[in-house]
Coordinates of C-alpha atoms (C1' of nucleotides) in Angstrom, one line a residue:
Chain A
X30 CA 36.5 -29.9 52.5
X31 CA 39.4 -28.1 51.9
X32 CA 40.5 -27.8 55.2
X33 CA 40.7 -31.2 55.0
X34 CA 44.0 -31.4 53.1
X35 CA 45.9 -29.8 55.7
X36 CA 45.5 -33.4 57.6
X37 CA 44.4 -33.8 60.9
X38 CA 45.8 -30.8 63.1
X39 CA 48.6 -32.1 66.0
X40 CA 47.0 -29.9 68.7
X41 CA 43.5 -30.9 69.9
X42 CA 41.6 -27.7 70.3
X43 CA 42.5 -23.9 70.3
X44 CA 40.6 -21.4 71.8
X45 CA 36.8 -21.3 73.1
X46 CA 35.3 -24.9 72.9
X47 CA 31.9 -25.6 71.4
X48 CA 29.9 -27.6 69.2
X49 CA 31.3 -29.2 65.9
X50 CA 30.3 -29.9 62.4
X51 CA 29.2 -33.3 62.9
X52 CA 26.6 -32.2 66.0
X53 CA 25.0 -29.6 64.2
X54 CA 24.5 -32.0 61.0
X55 CA 23.1 -34.8 63.2
X56 CA 20.9 -32.3 64.5
X57 CA 20.1 -30.9 61.6
X58 CA 19.0 -34.5 60.1
X59 CA 16.5 -35.0 62.9
X60 CA 15.1 -31.7 62.7
X61 CA 14.4 -32.3 58.6
X62 CA 13.0 -35.6 59.1
X63 CA 10.5 -34.0 62.0
X64 CA 9.4 -30.9 60.1
X65 CA 10.8 -31.6 56.8
X66 CA 13.8 -30.1 54.5
X67 CA 11.4 -27.2 53.4
X68 CA 9.3 -27.1 56.8
X69 CA 12.5 -26.0 58.8
X70 CA 14.3 -23.1 59.2
X71 CA 17.7 -22.0 59.7
X72 CA 16.1 -20.3 63.2
X73 CA 14.5 -23.2 64.1
X74 CA 18.1 -25.2 64.0
X75 CA 19.2 -22.5 65.9
X76 CA 17.0 -23.2 68.7
X77 CA 17.5 -26.8 68.5
X78 CA 21.0 -26.6 68.9
X79 CA 20.4 -23.2 71.8
X80 CA 22.2 -20.6 70.0
X81 CA 21.8 -18.3 67.4
X82 CA 21.0 -18.3 63.5
X83 CA 24.1 -17.1 62.4
X84 CA 26.7 -19.3 65.0
X85 CA 25.2 -22.3 62.5
X86 CA 26.8 -20.2 59.3
X87 CA 30.3 -20.6 61.9
X88 CA 30.0 -24.7 61.5
X89 CA 28.5 -25.0 58.1
X90 CA 28.5 -22.9 54.7
X91 CA 24.6 -23.4 54.2
X92 CA 21.4 -25.0 54.8
X93 CA 21.6 -27.3 51.4
X94 CA 25.1 -28.5 52.3
X95 CA 23.7 -30.1 55.3
X96 CA 20.9 -31.6 53.3
X97 CA 24.2 -32.6 50.7
X98 CA 26.1 -34.2 53.4
X99 CA 23.3 -36.3 54.9
X100 CA 22.2 -37.5 51.4
X101 CA 25.9 -38.5 50.7
X102 CA 25.7 -40.5 53.6
X103 CA 22.6 -42.6 52.7
X104 CA 23.3 -42.8 49.2
X105 CA 27.0 -44.0 50.1
X106 CA 26.0 -46.1 52.6
X107 CA 23.3 -48.2 50.3
X108 CA 25.7 -47.9 47.3
X109 CA 28.5 -49.7 49.1
X110 CA 25.9 -52.8 50.4
X111 CA 24.5 -53.1 46.8
X112 CA 28.1 -53.2 45.6
X113 CA 28.8 -56.0 48.2
X114 CA 26.2 -58.2 47.0
X115 CA 27.1 -58.0 43.5
X116 CA 30.5 -58.9 43.9
X117 CA 29.4 -62.1 46.0
X118 CA 30.6 -65.0 44.0
X119 CA 29.9 -68.8 43.9
X120 CA 26.3 -68.0 45.2
X121 CA 22.9 -68.3 43.0
X122 CA 21.3 -64.8 42.2
X123 CA 18.8 -65.3 44.2
X124 CA 20.9 -65.4 47.2
X125 CA 22.8 -62.2 46.2
X126 CA 19.3 -61.0 46.0
X127 CA 19.1 -61.5 49.6
X128 CA 22.1 -60.4 50.8
X129 CA 21.3 -57.1 49.2
X130 CA 18.1 -57.1 50.9
X131 CA 19.5 -57.7 54.6
X132 CA 22.3 -55.3 53.8
X133 CA 19.9 -52.4 52.5
X134 CA 18.0 -53.2 56.0
X135 CA 21.5 -52.9 57.8
X136 CA 22.3 -49.9 56.1
X137 CA 18.4 -48.5 56.6
X138 CA 19.1 -49.2 60.5
X139 CA 22.4 -48.2 60.8
X140 CA 22.0 -44.4 59.3
X141 CA 18.2 -44.6 59.7
X142 CA 17.8 -40.6 59.6
X143 CA 20.1 -40.1 56.8
X144 CA 18.2 -42.9 54.7
X145 CA 14.9 -41.3 56.1
X146 CA 15.7 -38.2 55.1
X147 CA 16.9 -40.0 51.3
X148 CA 13.5 -41.6 50.9
X149 CA 11.3 -37.9 51.1
X150 CA 13.4 -36.0 49.2
X151 CA 11.5 -35.1 45.6
X152 CA 14.4 -32.9 43.4
X153 CA 13.1 -29.9 44.7
X154 CA 16.5 -28.2 44.3
X155 CA 19.8 -29.3 42.5
X156 CA 21.4 -31.0 45.5
X157 CA 17.9 -33.1 45.6
X158 CA 17.8 -33.7 42.2
X159 CA 21.2 -35.1 42.1
X160 CA 20.5 -37.2 45.2
X161 CA 17.5 -39.0 43.2
X162 CA 19.7 -39.6 40.0
X163 CA 22.1 -41.7 42.5
X164 CA 19.0 -43.3 43.8
X165 CA 17.6 -44.4 40.7
X166 CA 20.7 -45.9 39.5
X167 CA 20.7 -47.9 42.9
X168 CA 17.0 -48.8 42.1
X169 CA 18.2 -50.3 38.6
X170 CA 20.8 -52.6 40.0
X171 CA 18.6 -53.8 42.3
X172 CA 15.7 -54.1 40.1
X173 CA 18.5 -56.2 37.9
X174 CA 19.6 -58.3 40.8
X175 CA 15.6 -59.3 41.1
X176 CA 15.4 -59.8 37.6
X177 CA 18.6 -62.7 37.5
X178 CA 16.7 -64.1 40.5
X179 CA 13.7 -64.9 38.6
X180 CA 15.6 -65.8 35.1
X181 CA 17.4 -68.5 37.3
X182 CA 14.0 -70.1 38.3
X183 CA 14.3 -69.2 41.9
X184 CA 11.5 -66.2 41.7
X185 CA 8.1 -66.5 41.0
X186 CA 7.7 -65.5 37.0
X187 CA 3.6 -64.6 36.6
X188 CA 4.7 -61.3 37.8
X189 CA 6.8 -58.6 36.0
X190 CA 10.2 -58.6 37.8
X191 CA 10.0 -54.7 37.9
X192 CA 6.9 -55.3 39.7
X193 CA 8.8 -57.8 42.3
X194 CA 11.1 -55.3 42.5
X195 CA 9.1 -52.1 43.7
X196 CA 7.1 -54.4 46.0
X197 CA 10.2 -56.1 47.6
X198 CA 11.6 -52.8 48.1
X199 CA 8.8 -50.6 48.6
X200 CA 8.5 -53.1 51.5
X201 CA 12.3 -52.9 52.9
X202 CA 12.0 -49.1 52.7
X203 CA 8.9 -48.5 54.4
X204 CA 11.0 -49.6 57.6
X205 CA 11.5 -45.7 58.1
X206 CA 8.4 -44.8 58.6
X207 CA 8.1 -46.8 62.2
X208 CA 11.6 -48.1 62.9
X209 CA 13.4 -46.6 66.0
X210 CA 16.7 -47.2 67.6
X211 CA 14.6 -48.2 71.1
X212 CA 16.6 -51.9 70.9
X213 CA 13.1 -53.5 70.3
X214 CA 14.5 -54.9 66.9
X215 CA 18.0 -54.7 66.1
X216 CA 19.1 -54.6 62.6
X217 CA 19.6 -58.4 62.1
X218 CA 16.3 -59.5 63.5
X219 CA 14.8 -57.1 61.4
X220 CA 16.5 -58.4 58.1
X221 CA 15.4 -61.6 59.4
X222 CA 11.3 -61.0 59.2
X223 CA 11.4 -58.9 56.4
X224 CA 13.4 -61.4 54.3
X225 CA 10.9 -64.2 55.5
X226 CA 8.1 -62.1 54.7
X227 CA 8.7 -61.0 51.8
X228 CA 9.9 -64.3 50.1
X229 CA 7.9 -66.7 52.0
X230 CA 4.9 -64.6 52.5
X231 CA 2.2 -64.2 55.4
X232 CA 0.4 -67.2 54.5
X233 CA 1.0 -69.6 57.2
Chain B
X1 CA -18.4 -24.3 52.8
X2 CA -21.2 -22.0 53.7
X3 CA -22.5 -21.4 50.4
X4 CA -23.0 -25.0 49.8
X5 CA -26.4 -24.2 52.6
X6 CA -27.8 -22.7 50.0
X7 CA -27.7 -25.5 47.9
X8 CA -27.3 -25.3 44.3
X9 CA -28.3 -22.4 42.3
X10 CA -31.1 -22.7 39.7
X11 CA -29.1 -20.7 37.0
X12 CA -26.2 -22.8 35.3
X13 CA -23.7 -19.6 35.3
X14 CA -23.5 -15.4 36.2
X15 CA -21.2 -13.4 34.7
X16 CA -17.4 -14.1 33.6
X17 CA -17.1 -18.0 33.4
X18 CA -13.4 -19.1 34.8
X19 CA -11.9 -21.5 36.9
X20 CA -13.8 -23.3 39.6
X21 CA -12.4 -24.9 42.8
X22 CA -12.5 -28.2 42.2
X23 CA -10.0 -27.5 39.5
X24 CA -7.5 -25.1 41.5
X25 CA -7.8 -27.9 44.0
X26 CA -6.4 -30.8 41.7
X27 CA -3.8 -28.7 40.2
X28 CA -2.6 -27.5 43.8
X29 CA -2.4 -31.1 45.2
X30 CA -0.3 -32.4 41.6
X31 CA 1.9 -29.4 42.6
X32 CA 2.1 -30.5 46.3
X33 CA 3.3 -34.0 45.2
X34 CA 5.8 -32.4 42.9
X35 CA 7.2 -30.0 45.1
X36 CA 6.2 -30.7 48.7
X37 CA 3.5 -28.9 50.3
X38 CA 6.4 -26.4 52.0
X39 CA 8.1 -25.9 48.9
X40 CA 5.2 -24.7 46.9
X41 CA 4.2 -21.5 47.4
X42 CA 1.0 -19.6 46.1
X43 CA 2.8 -17.9 43.5
X44 CA 4.0 -21.4 42.1
X45 CA 0.1 -22.3 42.3
X46 CA -0.9 -19.2 40.8
X47 CA 2.2 -19.7 37.6
X48 CA 0.7 -23.1 37.5
X49 CA -2.7 -22.2 37.0
X50 CA -2.4 -19.1 34.9
X51 CA -3.6 -16.4 36.2
X52 CA -2.3 -14.1 39.6
X53 CA -2.2 -15.1 42.9
X54 CA -4.8 -12.9 44.3
X55 CA -7.3 -14.7 41.9
X56 CA -6.7 -18.1 43.4
X57 CA -8.1 -16.3 47.0
X58 CA -11.4 -15.7 45.0
X59 CA -11.9 -19.6 45.0
X60 CA -10.2 -20.5 47.9
X61 CA -9.8 -19.3 51.8
X62 CA -6.1 -20.2 52.1
X63 CA -3.1 -22.8 51.1
X64 CA -4.0 -25.0 54.2
X65 CA -7.5 -25.4 53.5
X66 CA -6.5 -27.4 50.3
X67 CA -4.3 -29.3 52.0
X68 CA -7.2 -30.1 54.0
X69 CA -9.8 -31.1 51.3
X70 CA -6.9 -33.4 49.8
X71 CA -6.1 -35.1 53.0
X72 CA -10.2 -35.7 53.7
X73 CA -10.3 -37.0 50.8
X74 CA -7.8 -39.6 51.3
X75 CA -8.8 -40.2 54.3
X76 CA -12.5 -40.8 54.0
X77 CA -12.0 -43.3 51.4
X78 CA -9.5 -45.3 53.4
X79 CA -12.1 -45.3 56.4
X80 CA -14.6 -46.3 53.9
X81 CA -12.7 -49.3 52.4
X82 CA -11.7 -50.2 56.0
X83 CA -15.2 -50.0 57.1
X84 CA -16.4 -52.0 54.6
X85 CA -14.2 -54.9 55.1
X86 CA -15.0 -54.8 58.6
X87 CA -18.7 -54.9 58.0
X88 CA -18.2 -58.3 56.3
X89 CA -19.8 -61.2 57.7
X90 CA -19.9 -65.1 57.1
X91 CA -16.4 -64.7 55.7
X92 CA -12.8 -65.8 57.5
X93 CA -10.8 -63.0 59.0
X94 CA -8.2 -63.6 56.8
X95 CA -10.7 -62.9 53.8
X96 CA -11.8 -60.0 55.6
X97 CA -8.2 -58.8 55.4
X98 CA -7.5 -59.5 52.1
X99 CA -10.6 -57.7 51.1
X100 CA -8.9 -54.6 53.4
X101 CA -5.7 -54.7 51.6
X102 CA -7.4 -54.9 48.0
X103 CA -9.7 -51.7 49.3
X104 CA -6.7 -50.1 49.9
X105 CA -4.8 -50.7 46.7
X106 CA -8.4 -49.7 45.1
X107 CA -8.4 -46.4 46.9
X108 CA -4.7 -45.4 46.8
X109 CA -4.8 -45.9 42.6
X110 CA -8.6 -44.1 42.7
X111 CA -7.3 -41.1 44.7
X112 CA -3.7 -41.6 43.8
X113 CA -2.8 -37.7 44.6
X114 CA -4.7 -37.1 47.8
X115 CA -3.4 -40.6 49.1
X116 CA 0.1 -39.4 48.0
X117 CA 0.0 -36.1 49.7
X118 CA -1.6 -37.6 53.1
X119 CA 1.4 -40.4 53.3
X120 CA 4.0 -37.4 52.8
X121 CA 2.5 -35.5 55.9
X122 CA 4.9 -35.3 59.1
X123 CA 2.1 -33.2 61.3
X124 CA 3.7 -29.8 61.2
X125 CA 0.4 -27.9 61.2
X126 CA -2.9 -28.2 63.1
X127 CA -4.5 -30.1 59.8
X128 CA -1.5 -31.9 59.0
X129 CA -1.8 -33.4 62.7
X130 CA -5.5 -33.9 62.5
X131 CA -4.6 -36.1 59.4
X132 CA -1.8 -38.3 61.3
X133 CA -4.6 -39.1 64.1
X134 CA -7.2 -40.1 61.5
X135 CA -4.5 -42.2 59.5
X136 CA -3.4 -43.6 62.9
X137 CA -6.7 -44.7 63.9
X138 CA -7.0 -46.5 60.4
X139 CA -3.4 -48.3 60.8
X140 CA -4.8 -49.5 64.2
X141 CA -7.6 -51.2 62.9
X142 CA -5.3 -52.7 60.0
X143 CA -3.1 -54.2 62.3
X144 CA -6.3 -55.5 64.6
X145 CA -7.6 -57.2 61.4
X146 CA -4.0 -58.8 60.9
X147 CA -3.9 -59.9 64.5
X148 CA -7.6 -61.5 64.2
X149 CA -6.1 -63.4 60.8
X150 CA -3.1 -64.3 62.9
X151 CA -4.9 -65.7 65.5
X152 CA -7.4 -67.3 63.6
X153 CA -4.7 -69.8 62.3
X154 CA -4.2 -68.4 58.9
X155 CA -1.1 -65.8 59.0
X156 CA 1.9 -67.0 60.4
X157 CA 2.8 -66.8 63.7
X158 CA 6.7 -66.6 64.2
X159 CA 6.5 -62.9 63.9
X160 CA 4.8 -60.6 66.0
X161 CA 1.2 -59.3 64.3
X162 CA 2.0 -55.7 64.5
X163 CA 5.3 -56.1 62.4
X164 CA 3.2 -58.3 59.7
X165 CA 0.7 -55.2 59.4
X166 CA 3.5 -52.5 59.6
X167 CA 5.3 -55.1 56.6
X168 CA 2.2 -55.6 54.5
X169 CA 0.6 -51.9 54.2
X170 CA 4.0 -50.3 54.0
X171 CA 4.1 -52.3 50.6
X172 CA 0.8 -51.4 49.6
X173 CA 1.7 -47.7 50.8
X174 CA 4.9 -47.7 48.7
X175 CA 2.5 -48.1 45.5
X176 CA 2.2 -44.3 45.7
X177 CA 6.2 -43.8 45.4
X178 CA 5.7 -44.9 41.3
X179 CA 2.2 -46.2 40.6
X180 CA 0.7 -43.7 37.5
X181 CA -2.4 -43.4 36.0
X182 CA -0.9 -44.6 32.8
X183 CA -3.2 -47.5 31.9
X184 CA -0.2 -49.9 32.4
X185 CA -1.8 -51.8 35.7
X186 CA -5.3 -51.4 36.4
X187 CA -6.4 -51.1 39.8
X188 CA -7.8 -54.7 39.7
X189 CA -4.3 -56.0 38.4
X190 CA -2.6 -54.0 41.0
X191 CA -4.7 -55.2 44.3
X192 CA -4.2 -59.0 42.7
X193 CA -0.3 -58.6 42.5
X194 CA -0.2 -56.9 45.7
X195 CA -1.8 -59.7 47.9
X196 CA -0.4 -62.3 45.8
X197 CA 3.5 -61.4 47.0
X198 CA 2.4 -60.4 50.3
X199 CA 0.5 -63.7 51.1
X200 CA 2.5 -66.2 48.9
X201 CA 6.0 -64.6 48.9
X202 CA 8.4 -64.1 46.0
X203 CA 9.5 -67.6 46.0
X204 CA 8.4 -69.7 43.5
Chain C
dA10 C1' -28.1 -1.0 25.5
dC11 C1' -27.7 -1.5 30.1
dG12 C1' -27.0 -3.2 34.7
dT13 C1' -25.3 -6.7 37.3
dT14 C1' -22.6 -10.1 38.3
dC15 C1' -18.5 -12.0 38.8
dA16 C1' -13.6 -13.6 37.5
dC17 C1' -9.5 -11.6 38.0
dT18 C1' -5.9 -7.8 38.4
dG19 C1' -1.9 -5.2 40.6
dA20 C1' 0.1 -2.9 44.5
dC21 C1' 0.6 -4.1 48.8
dC22 C1' 0.8 -5.7 53.8
dG23 C1' 3.5 -7.7 58.0
dT24 C1' 6.3 -11.7 58.6
dT25 C1' 9.8 -15.0 57.9
dC26 C1' 13.5 -17.0 54.9
dG27 C1' 18.3 -17.8 53.7
dG28 C1' 22.2 -15.5 54.5
dT29 C1' 26.1 -11.7 56.2
dC30 C1' 29.4 -9.0 59.2
dA31 C1' 31.7 -6.5 62.4
dG32 C1' 32.1 -7.0 66.8
dT33 C1' 32.3 -9.6 71.6
dG34 C1' 34.0 -12.4 75.3
dT35 C1' 35.9 -16.6 76.2
dG36 C1' 39.7 -20.0 77.6
dG37 C1' 44.2 -22.1 76.5
dG38 C1' 49.7 -21.8 75.1
dA39 C1' 53.4 -19.1 76.1
Chain D
dT13 C1' 50.0 -12.0 82.0
dC14 C1' 49.5 -11.3 78.1
dC15 C1' 47.9 -13.0 73.6
dC16 C1' 45.1 -15.0 69.8
dA17 C1' 42.5 -18.3 68.0
dC18 C1' 38.0 -19.3 67.8
dA19 C1' 32.8 -19.8 69.0
dC20 C1' 29.0 -17.1 69.0
dT21 C1' 26.4 -12.8 68.8
dG22 C1' 23.0 -9.5 67.4
dA23 C1' 21.7 -6.0 63.9
dC24 C1' 21.0 -6.3 59.6
dC25 C1' 20.3 -7.4 54.0
dG26 C1' 17.1 -8.5 50.2
dA27 C1' 13.7 -11.4 48.5
dA28 C1' 9.8 -14.5 49.4
dC29 C1' 6.4 -16.1 52.2
dG30 C1' 0.3 -16.2 52.6
dG31 C1' -2.8 -13.0 52.4
dT32 C1' -5.6 -8.2 51.0
dC33 C1' -8.3 -5.0 48.8
dA34 C1' -9.8 -1.7 45.9
dG35 C1' -10.6 -1.5 41.4
dT36 C1' -11.2 -3.7 36.2
dG37 C1' -13.3 -5.4 32.5
dA38 C1' -15.6 -9.7 30.2
dA39 C1' -20.0 -12.2 30.0
dC40 C1' -24.9 -13.4 31.0
dG41 C1' -30.3 -11.8 31.7
dT42 C1' -33.3 -8.2 30.8

DNA sequence: ACGTTCACTGACCGTTCGGTCAGTGTGGGA
DNA sequence: TCCCACACTGACCGAACGGTCAGTGAACGT
């Protein structure tokens, strides 16, 4: 945070080499997803990293700071994808919505651990509550896009638009429950399948 | 548990009146869903109930026992709905699948707090791991039903059946994130909307 | 009026939590 | 070779955790 102001140091490294913030964060997010944030102690994380608990605090100020960085990563990605879809001009509202869905899937796959963590947040602490509110804004904007596509006549109007939005993005978000970076499906293929099923349905 | 063996006592009640196990369980599940299981202390639950922490242990043997009862309630409900759908004869595999989806939505709405808790379990303790395995069996059976409907020619075959199953029940399960017992939508209407969107798609 | 039943209290247990701090030793730059 | 930046250790802190237990007092049957 404050250290960034001084800029990137010209010398590559000094003193004894070791872990960096980023590695600690990535491992922490993985553990949080496996055991839950509250179910993961800093001792657990230390064991995972192979050194003592106090060493963690050499890299990171607090447990909640790790959570905050992870949630910001996910929220920034989703907000960016949403903004890109909304900014498109010269296309129908329905096409913008499809791009928003596609963009959401891409971010979800690209930042899978962080987004997974975000979708499990319950608003227990101040950090979680703020993340929840940012997420609500994103969801509201997506619901607006659905509404526009319905008003345009592209989507079915026998269901409330809010319901459509919830089912659609409920399906998208459920990807975090089983998608793994195996290479079984890449983000593109996944986005295609989700949009196909959502817009055209399961029936042959 | 062991007290049930003696059967229902003939006298309605003795001594000082107070809470019963069921009330404690209901309140516990609500709290677990609001704050997470690990994020909820027995002290929190005591405060919610309006008496001391030690009083809880007069009704309930342990924190994990509360979780176990909740998860069993959800799993029993889902397993029952699944079995009912599978047992139907004289109908197509596709119709059995639709009934399974409908039944899942009904159970989800009927036992909303318990099912919500189940869908958030991460396998941290022995109780959670066993619940996770029971859930996996149910998911496998549902995937088989999807496969049968695809083989029958009723569902699209340009996507892997396993993928269809995951997206379909990902959408169903996402209901726990926003459905509330307001009376805004009853279980029937909800089941109709979900099946409509899933099978026929969003496009008009 | 009395005695029994029983929901409930308050002090307490050992353990684990997130976090602190005064060292320790390693390795690159000069 | 010396120096010092720096990653890291181990003992420790107060608080909170799940759970225990010897009481206490209220309400019923008799």
